[in-house]
Coordinates of C-alpha atoms and ligand atoms in Angstrom, one line a residue:
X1 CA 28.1 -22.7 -7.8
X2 CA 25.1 -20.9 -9.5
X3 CA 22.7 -19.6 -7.2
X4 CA 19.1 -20.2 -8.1
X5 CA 16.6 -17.1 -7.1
X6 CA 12.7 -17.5 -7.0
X7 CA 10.7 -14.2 -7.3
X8 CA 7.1 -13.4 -6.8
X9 CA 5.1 -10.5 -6.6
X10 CA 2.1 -10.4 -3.6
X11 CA -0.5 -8.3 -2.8
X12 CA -2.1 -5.2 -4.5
X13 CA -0.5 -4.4 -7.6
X14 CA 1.7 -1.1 -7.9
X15 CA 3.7 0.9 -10.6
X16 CA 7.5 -0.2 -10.4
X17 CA 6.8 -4.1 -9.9
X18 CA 8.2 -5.0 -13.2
X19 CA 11.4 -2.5 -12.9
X20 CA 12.0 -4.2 -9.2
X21 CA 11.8 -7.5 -11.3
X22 CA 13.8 -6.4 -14.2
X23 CA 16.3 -5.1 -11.4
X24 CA 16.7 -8.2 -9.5
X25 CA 16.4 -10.1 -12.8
X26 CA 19.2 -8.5 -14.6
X27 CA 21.5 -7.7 -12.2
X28 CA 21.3 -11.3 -11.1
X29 CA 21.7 -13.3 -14.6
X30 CA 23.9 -10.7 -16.4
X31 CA 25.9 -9.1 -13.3
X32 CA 25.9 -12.0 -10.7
X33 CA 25.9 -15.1 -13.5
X34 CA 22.5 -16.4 -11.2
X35 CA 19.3 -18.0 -12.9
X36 CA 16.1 -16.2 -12.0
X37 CA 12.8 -17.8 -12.0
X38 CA 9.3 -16.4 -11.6
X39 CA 6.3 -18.2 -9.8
X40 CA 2.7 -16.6 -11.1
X41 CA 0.3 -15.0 -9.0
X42 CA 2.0 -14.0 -5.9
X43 CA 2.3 -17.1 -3.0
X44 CA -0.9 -19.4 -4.9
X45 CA 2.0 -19.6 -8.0
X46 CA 4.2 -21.2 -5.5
X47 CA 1.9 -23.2 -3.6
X48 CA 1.3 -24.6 -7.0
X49 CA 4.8 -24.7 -8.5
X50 CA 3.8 -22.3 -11.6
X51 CA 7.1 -20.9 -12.4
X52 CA 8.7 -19.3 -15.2
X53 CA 12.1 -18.6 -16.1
X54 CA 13.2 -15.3 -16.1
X55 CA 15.6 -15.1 -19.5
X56 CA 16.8 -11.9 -20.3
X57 CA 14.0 -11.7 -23.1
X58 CA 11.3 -11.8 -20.5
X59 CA 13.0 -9.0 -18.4
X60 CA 13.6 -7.4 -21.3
X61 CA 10.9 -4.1 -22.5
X62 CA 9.2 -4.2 -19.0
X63 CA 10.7 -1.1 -17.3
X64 CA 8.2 1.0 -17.4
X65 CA 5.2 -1.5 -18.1
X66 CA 2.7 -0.7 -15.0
X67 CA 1.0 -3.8 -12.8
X68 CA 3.5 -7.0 -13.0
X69 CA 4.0 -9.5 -15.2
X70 CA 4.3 -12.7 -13.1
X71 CA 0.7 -11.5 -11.7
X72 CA 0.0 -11.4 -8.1
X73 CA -2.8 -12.2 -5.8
X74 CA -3.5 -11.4 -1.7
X75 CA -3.0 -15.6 -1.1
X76 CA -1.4 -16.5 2.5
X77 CA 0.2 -19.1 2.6
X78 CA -1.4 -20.3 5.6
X79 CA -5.0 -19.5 4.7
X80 CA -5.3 -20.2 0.9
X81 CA -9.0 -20.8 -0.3
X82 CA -9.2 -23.9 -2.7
X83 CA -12.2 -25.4 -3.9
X84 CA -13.9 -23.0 -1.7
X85 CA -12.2 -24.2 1.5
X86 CA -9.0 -22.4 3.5
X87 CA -6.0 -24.6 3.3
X88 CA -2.4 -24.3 4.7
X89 CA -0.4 -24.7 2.1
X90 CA 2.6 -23.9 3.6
X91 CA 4.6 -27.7 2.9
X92 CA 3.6 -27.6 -0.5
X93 CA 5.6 -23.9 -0.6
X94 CA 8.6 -25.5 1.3
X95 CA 8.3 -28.5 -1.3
X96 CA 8.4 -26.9 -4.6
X97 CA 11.3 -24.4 -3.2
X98 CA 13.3 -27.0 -2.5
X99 CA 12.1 -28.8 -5.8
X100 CA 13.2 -25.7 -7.9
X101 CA 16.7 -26.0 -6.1
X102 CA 16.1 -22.6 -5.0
X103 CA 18.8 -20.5 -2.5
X104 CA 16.3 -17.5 -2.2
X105 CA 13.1 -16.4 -3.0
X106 CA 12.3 -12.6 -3.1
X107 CA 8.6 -11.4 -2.8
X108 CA 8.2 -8.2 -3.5
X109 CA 4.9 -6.6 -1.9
X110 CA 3.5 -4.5 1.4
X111 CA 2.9 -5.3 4.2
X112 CA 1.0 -8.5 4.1
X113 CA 3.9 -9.6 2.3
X114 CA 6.6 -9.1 4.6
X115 CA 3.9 -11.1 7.7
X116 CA 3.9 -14.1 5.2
X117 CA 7.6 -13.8 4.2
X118 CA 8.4 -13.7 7.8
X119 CA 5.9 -17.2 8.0
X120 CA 8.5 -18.5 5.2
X121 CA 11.5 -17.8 7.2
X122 CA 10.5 -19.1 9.9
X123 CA 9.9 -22.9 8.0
X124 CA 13.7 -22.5 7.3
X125 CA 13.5 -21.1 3.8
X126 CA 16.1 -18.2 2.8
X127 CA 14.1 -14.8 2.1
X128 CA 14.5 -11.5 0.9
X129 CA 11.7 -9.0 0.4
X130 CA 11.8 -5.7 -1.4
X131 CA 8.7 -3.0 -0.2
X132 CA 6.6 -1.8 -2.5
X133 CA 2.9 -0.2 -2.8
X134 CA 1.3 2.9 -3.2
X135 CA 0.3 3.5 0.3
X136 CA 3.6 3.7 1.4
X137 CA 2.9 2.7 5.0
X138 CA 6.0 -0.3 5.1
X139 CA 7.7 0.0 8.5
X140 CA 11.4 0.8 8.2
X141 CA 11.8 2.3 5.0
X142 CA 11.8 5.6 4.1
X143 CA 9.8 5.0 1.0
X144 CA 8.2 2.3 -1.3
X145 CA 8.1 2.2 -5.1
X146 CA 4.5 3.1 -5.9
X147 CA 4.1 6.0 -4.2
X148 CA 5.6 8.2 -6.0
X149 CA 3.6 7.6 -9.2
X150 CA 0.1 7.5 -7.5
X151 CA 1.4 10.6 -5.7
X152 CA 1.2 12.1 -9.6
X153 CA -1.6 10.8 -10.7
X154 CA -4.0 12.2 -7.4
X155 CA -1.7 15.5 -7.4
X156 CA -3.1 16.0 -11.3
X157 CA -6.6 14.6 -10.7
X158 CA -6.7 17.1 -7.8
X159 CA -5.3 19.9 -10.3
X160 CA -7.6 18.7 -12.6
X161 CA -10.7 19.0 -9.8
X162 CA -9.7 22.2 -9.1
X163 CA -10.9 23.9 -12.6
X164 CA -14.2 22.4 -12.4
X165 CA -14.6 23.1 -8.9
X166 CA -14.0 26.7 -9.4
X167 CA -15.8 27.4 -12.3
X168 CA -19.1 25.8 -10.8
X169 CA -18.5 26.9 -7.3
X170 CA -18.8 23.8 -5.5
X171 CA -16.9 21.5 -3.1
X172 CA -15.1 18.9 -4.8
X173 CA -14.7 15.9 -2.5
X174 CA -12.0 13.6 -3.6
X175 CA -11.4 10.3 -2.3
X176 CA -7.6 8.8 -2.5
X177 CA -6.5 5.4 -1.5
X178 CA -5.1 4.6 2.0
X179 CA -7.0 2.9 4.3
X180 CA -4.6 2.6 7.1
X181 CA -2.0 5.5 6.3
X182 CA -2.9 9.0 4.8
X183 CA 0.9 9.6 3.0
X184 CA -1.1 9.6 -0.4
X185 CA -3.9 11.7 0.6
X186 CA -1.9 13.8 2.5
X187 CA 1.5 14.7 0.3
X188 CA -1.2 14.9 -2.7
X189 CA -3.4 17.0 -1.2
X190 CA -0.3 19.2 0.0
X191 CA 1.0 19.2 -3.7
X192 CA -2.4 19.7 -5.1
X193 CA -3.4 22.9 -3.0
X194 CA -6.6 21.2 -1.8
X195 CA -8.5 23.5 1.1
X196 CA -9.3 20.4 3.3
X197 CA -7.0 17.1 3.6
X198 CA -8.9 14.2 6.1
X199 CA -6.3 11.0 6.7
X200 CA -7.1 8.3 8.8
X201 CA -4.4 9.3 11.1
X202 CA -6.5 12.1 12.5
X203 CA -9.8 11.6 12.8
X204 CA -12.1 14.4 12.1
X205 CA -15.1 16.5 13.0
X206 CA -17.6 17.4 10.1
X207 CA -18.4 20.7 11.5
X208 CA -15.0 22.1 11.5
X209 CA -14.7 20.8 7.8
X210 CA -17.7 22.8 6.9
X211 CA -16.7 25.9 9.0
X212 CA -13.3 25.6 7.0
X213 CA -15.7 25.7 3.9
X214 CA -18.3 28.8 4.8
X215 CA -14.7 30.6 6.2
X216 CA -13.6 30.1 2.4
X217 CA -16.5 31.7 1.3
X218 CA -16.6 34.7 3.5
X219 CA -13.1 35.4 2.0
X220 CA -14.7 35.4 -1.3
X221 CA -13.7 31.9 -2.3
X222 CA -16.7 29.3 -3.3
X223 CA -15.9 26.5 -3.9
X224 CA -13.2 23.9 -2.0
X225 CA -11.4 20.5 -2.6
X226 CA -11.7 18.1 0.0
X227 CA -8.7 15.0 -0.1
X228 CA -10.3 13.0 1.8
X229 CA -8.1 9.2 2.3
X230 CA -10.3 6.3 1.9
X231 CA -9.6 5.6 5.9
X232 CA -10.4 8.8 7.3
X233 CA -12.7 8.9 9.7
X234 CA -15.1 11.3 12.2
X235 CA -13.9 11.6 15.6
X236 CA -16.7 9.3 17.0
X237 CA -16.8 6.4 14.1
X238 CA -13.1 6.3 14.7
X239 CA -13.4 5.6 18.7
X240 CA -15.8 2.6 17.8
X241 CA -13.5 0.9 15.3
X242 CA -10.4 1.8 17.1
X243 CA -12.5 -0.3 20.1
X244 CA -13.1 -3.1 17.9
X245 CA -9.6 -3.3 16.5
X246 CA -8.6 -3.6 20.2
X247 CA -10.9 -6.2 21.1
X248 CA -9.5 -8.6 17.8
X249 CA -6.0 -7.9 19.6
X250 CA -6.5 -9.2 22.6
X251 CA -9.3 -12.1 21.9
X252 CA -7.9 -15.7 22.7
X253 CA -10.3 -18.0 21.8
X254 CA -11.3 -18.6 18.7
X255 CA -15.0 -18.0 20.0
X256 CA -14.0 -14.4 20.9
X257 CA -11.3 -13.8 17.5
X258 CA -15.0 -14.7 15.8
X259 CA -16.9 -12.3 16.9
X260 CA -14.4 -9.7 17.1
X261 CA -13.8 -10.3 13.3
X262 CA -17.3 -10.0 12.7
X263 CA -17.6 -6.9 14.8
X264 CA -15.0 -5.3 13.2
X265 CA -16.6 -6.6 9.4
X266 CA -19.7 -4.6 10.0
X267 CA -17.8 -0.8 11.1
X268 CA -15.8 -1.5 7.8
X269 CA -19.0 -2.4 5.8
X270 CA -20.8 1.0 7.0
X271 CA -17.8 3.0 6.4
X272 CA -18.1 1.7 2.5
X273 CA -19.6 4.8 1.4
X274 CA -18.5 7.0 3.8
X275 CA -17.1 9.2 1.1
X276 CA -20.3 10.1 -0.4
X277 CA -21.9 10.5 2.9
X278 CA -19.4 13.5 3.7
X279 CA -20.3 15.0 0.2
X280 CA -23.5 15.2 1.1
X281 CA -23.3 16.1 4.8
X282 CA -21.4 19.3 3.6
X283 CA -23.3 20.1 1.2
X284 CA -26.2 20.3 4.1
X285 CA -23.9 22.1 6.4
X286 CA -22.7 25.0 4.3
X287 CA -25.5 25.0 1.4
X288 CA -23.1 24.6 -1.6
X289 CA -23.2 22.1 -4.2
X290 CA -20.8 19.0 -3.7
X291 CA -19.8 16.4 -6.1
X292 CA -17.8 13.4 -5.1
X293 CA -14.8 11.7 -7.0
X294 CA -13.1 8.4 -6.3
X295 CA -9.7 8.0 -8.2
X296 CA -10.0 4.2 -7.1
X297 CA -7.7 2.0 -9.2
X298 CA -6.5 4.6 -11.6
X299 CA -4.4 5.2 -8.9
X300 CA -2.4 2.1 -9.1
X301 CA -2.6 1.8 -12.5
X302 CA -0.3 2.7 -15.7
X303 CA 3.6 3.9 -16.1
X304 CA 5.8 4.2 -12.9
X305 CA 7.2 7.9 -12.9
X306 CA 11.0 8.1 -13.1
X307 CA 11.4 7.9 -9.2
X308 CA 9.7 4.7 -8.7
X309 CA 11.8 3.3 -11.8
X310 CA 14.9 4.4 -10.1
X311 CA 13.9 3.2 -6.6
X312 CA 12.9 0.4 -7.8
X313 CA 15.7 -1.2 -9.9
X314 CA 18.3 0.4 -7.2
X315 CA 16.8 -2.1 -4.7
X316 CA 16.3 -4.8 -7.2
X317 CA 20.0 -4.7 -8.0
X318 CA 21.1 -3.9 -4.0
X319 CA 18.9 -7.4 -3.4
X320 CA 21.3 -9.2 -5.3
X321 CA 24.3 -7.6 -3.6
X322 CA 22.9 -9.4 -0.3
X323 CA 21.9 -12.5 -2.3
X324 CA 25.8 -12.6 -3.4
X325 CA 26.8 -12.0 0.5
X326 CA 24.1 -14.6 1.5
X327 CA 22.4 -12.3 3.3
X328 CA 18.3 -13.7 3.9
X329 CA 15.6 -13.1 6.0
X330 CA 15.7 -8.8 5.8
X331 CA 13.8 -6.8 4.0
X332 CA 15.8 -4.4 1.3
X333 CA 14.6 -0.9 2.7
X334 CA 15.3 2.3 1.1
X335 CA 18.0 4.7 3.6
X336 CA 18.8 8.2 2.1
X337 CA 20.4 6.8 -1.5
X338 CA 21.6 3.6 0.0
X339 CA 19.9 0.4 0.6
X340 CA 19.9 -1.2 4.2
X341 CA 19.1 -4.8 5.1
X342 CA 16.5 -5.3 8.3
X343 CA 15.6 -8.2 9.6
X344 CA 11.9 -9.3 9.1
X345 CA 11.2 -10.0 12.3
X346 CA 11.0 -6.0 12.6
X347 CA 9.2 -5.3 9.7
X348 CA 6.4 -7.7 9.8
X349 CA 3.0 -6.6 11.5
X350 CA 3.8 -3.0 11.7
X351 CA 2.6 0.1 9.6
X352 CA 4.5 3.2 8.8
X353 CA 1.6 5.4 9.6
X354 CA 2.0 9.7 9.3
X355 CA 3.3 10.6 12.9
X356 CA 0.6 13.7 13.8
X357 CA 3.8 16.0 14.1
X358 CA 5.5 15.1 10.8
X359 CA 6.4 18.2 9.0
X360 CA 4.2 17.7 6.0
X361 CA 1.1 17.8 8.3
X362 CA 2.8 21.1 10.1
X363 CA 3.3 22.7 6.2
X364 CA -0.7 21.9 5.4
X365 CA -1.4 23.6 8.4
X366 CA 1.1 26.3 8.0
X367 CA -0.5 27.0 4.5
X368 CA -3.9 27.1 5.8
X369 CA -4.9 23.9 5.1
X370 CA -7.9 22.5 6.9
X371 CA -7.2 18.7 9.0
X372 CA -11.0 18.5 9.9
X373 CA -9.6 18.2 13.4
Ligands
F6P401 O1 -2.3 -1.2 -2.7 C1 -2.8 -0.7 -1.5 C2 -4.3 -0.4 -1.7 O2 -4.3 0.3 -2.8 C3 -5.0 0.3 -0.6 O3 -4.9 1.7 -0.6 C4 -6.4 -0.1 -0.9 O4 -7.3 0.1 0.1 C5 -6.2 -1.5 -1.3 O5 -5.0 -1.6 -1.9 C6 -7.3 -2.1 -2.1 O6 -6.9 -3.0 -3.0 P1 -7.6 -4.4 -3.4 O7 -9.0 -4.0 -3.8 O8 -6.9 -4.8 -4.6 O9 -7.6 -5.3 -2.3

């Protein structure tokens, strides 16, 4: 019988989504003999039955078209806001699965993706999930497709920083996503030769920054680039928000969840321009000039880079070797060259954060590379 596969895309948006769709896609209409259909806009496209089939036309020309073409959106199933109001909407996925005479449905996303996928599981539905986003912080896979291209783009905006930065003399603070995990701000910052790399793995100590800076100088060299990971943090800041993150753990009632929440709302909203705050505390503490640049968005955005096209169309087309085997529930991680099911249940709520004695943090510091710690 014809196996029916539903696919979404969830969360932030990264470079390889339409290869990982064009992956599963193909290999499931023209290898397997499948039918593929698409739901728009991540778990809200379900919840609302907007689905598209997935013809070889459609899947056709998108292999190295950035973002994704079903859309996506960070909508829980469990929490979605409608009309301005949260609502489960977890019986109206269930219902239009079943209504689609689906066998599987694959969302492709991080790791808010893999906590609701896990949600869908467990209401009985068969799942597979492939990892993807540029933060490359999913538990249990050696990498995601994303990172590699944003790893590019912030290694050449980091080159790019350098010339300026040198010609002016000045320290060139430069802000790279990761708010959780520092593999982005950290391999670019390796790759790009920056003088300073602050992750939100190791928090930091602005003095040591700037003595890194004025040491720089006394070696004849004026002017520095600072990676700094959107997450990072100073030593103390960090305590108080790791605090907070601890209380939200362990609060039961939904009194205590509140406040924690709201606790937690406000560190987050002070740390908004934390980057710019570091620009201009160095600049006080060693006297030079400091500008501040955000990659931001550009980061996600635009062509996937050969790696993430291969990565992702190998685990698009191992994802349909499962499907075949009836394999659900697992994630499709990325082992050495192969592909290796694991079950949700261990990927869901954890983060692949940068282990402090992982051996690109010993080859900054072997190179000379300031942590800030
Ligand atoms: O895709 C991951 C990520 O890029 C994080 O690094 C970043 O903090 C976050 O998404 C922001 O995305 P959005 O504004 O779309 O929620």
């Amino acid at each position: 019988m014809t196996k029916h596969i539903g696919i979404l895309t969830a969360g932030g948006d990264s470079p390889g989504l339409n290869a990982a769709i064009r992956g599963v896609g193909k290999a499931a209409e023209g290898y397997f003999g499948m039918q593929v259909i698409g739901f728009r806009d991540g778990f809200r496209g379900l919840a609302e039955n907007r689905a598209q089939r997935l013809s070889a036309d459609v899947l056709s020309g998108i292999l190295t078209v950035g973002g994704t073409i079903l859309g996506t959106s960070r909508d829980k199933p469990h929490k979605m806001v409608i009309g301005g109001k949260i609502h489960d909407m977890t019986d109206a996925i269930v219902e239009n699965y079943h209504a689609n005479h689906l066998d599987v449905l694959v969302c492709l996303g991080g790791g808010g993706t893999q906590k609701n996928a896990l949600r869908l599981k467990q209401k009985g539905l068969n799942i597979i999930t492939l990892p993807k986003t540029i933060d490359n912080d999913v538990a249990h896979t050696d990498v995601t497709f994303g990172f590699d291209t944003a790893l590019g783009i912030a290694t050449e905006s980091i080159d790019r920083l350098h010339s300026t930065a040198h010609s002016h003399h000045r320290i060139i603070v430069v802000e790279i996503m990761g708010h959780r995990a520092g593999w982005l701000a950290l391999g670019a910052g390796i790759a790009g030769g920056a003088d300073v790399i602050l992750l939100p793995e190791l928090p930091y100590d602005v003095n040591s920054v700037a003595e890194a800076i004025r040491d720089r100088v006394r070696s004849g060299k004026k002017f520095s680039i600072v990676a700094v990971a959107e997450g990072a943090m100073p030593g103390d800041f960090a305590a108080q928000h790791t605090a907070a993150l601890a209380l939200k753990e362990k609060a039961d009632s939904k009194e205590e969840k509140k406040q924690a929440r709201s606790e937690l709302d406000s560190l987050e909203q002070l740390h908004r321009n934390h980057t710019m705050q570091l620009g201009m505390q160095l600049e006080e503490l060693t006297g030079l000039e400091a500008r501040v640049t955000i990659l931001g968005y550009l980061q996600r955005g635009g062509t996937p880079s050969a790696a993430d096209r291969l990565l992702a169309t190998r685990l698009g087309s191992a994802c349909t070797n499962y499907i075949n085997d009836d394999v659900y529930g697992v994630m499709v991680a990325a082992r050495g060259d192969q592909a290796e099911a694991v079950a949700l249940e261990e990927v869901a709520g954890q983060r692949r954060l940068v282990p402090p004695d992982h051996p690109w943090i010993e080859a900054a510091r072997h190179v000379g590379t300031s942590l800030g710690d």
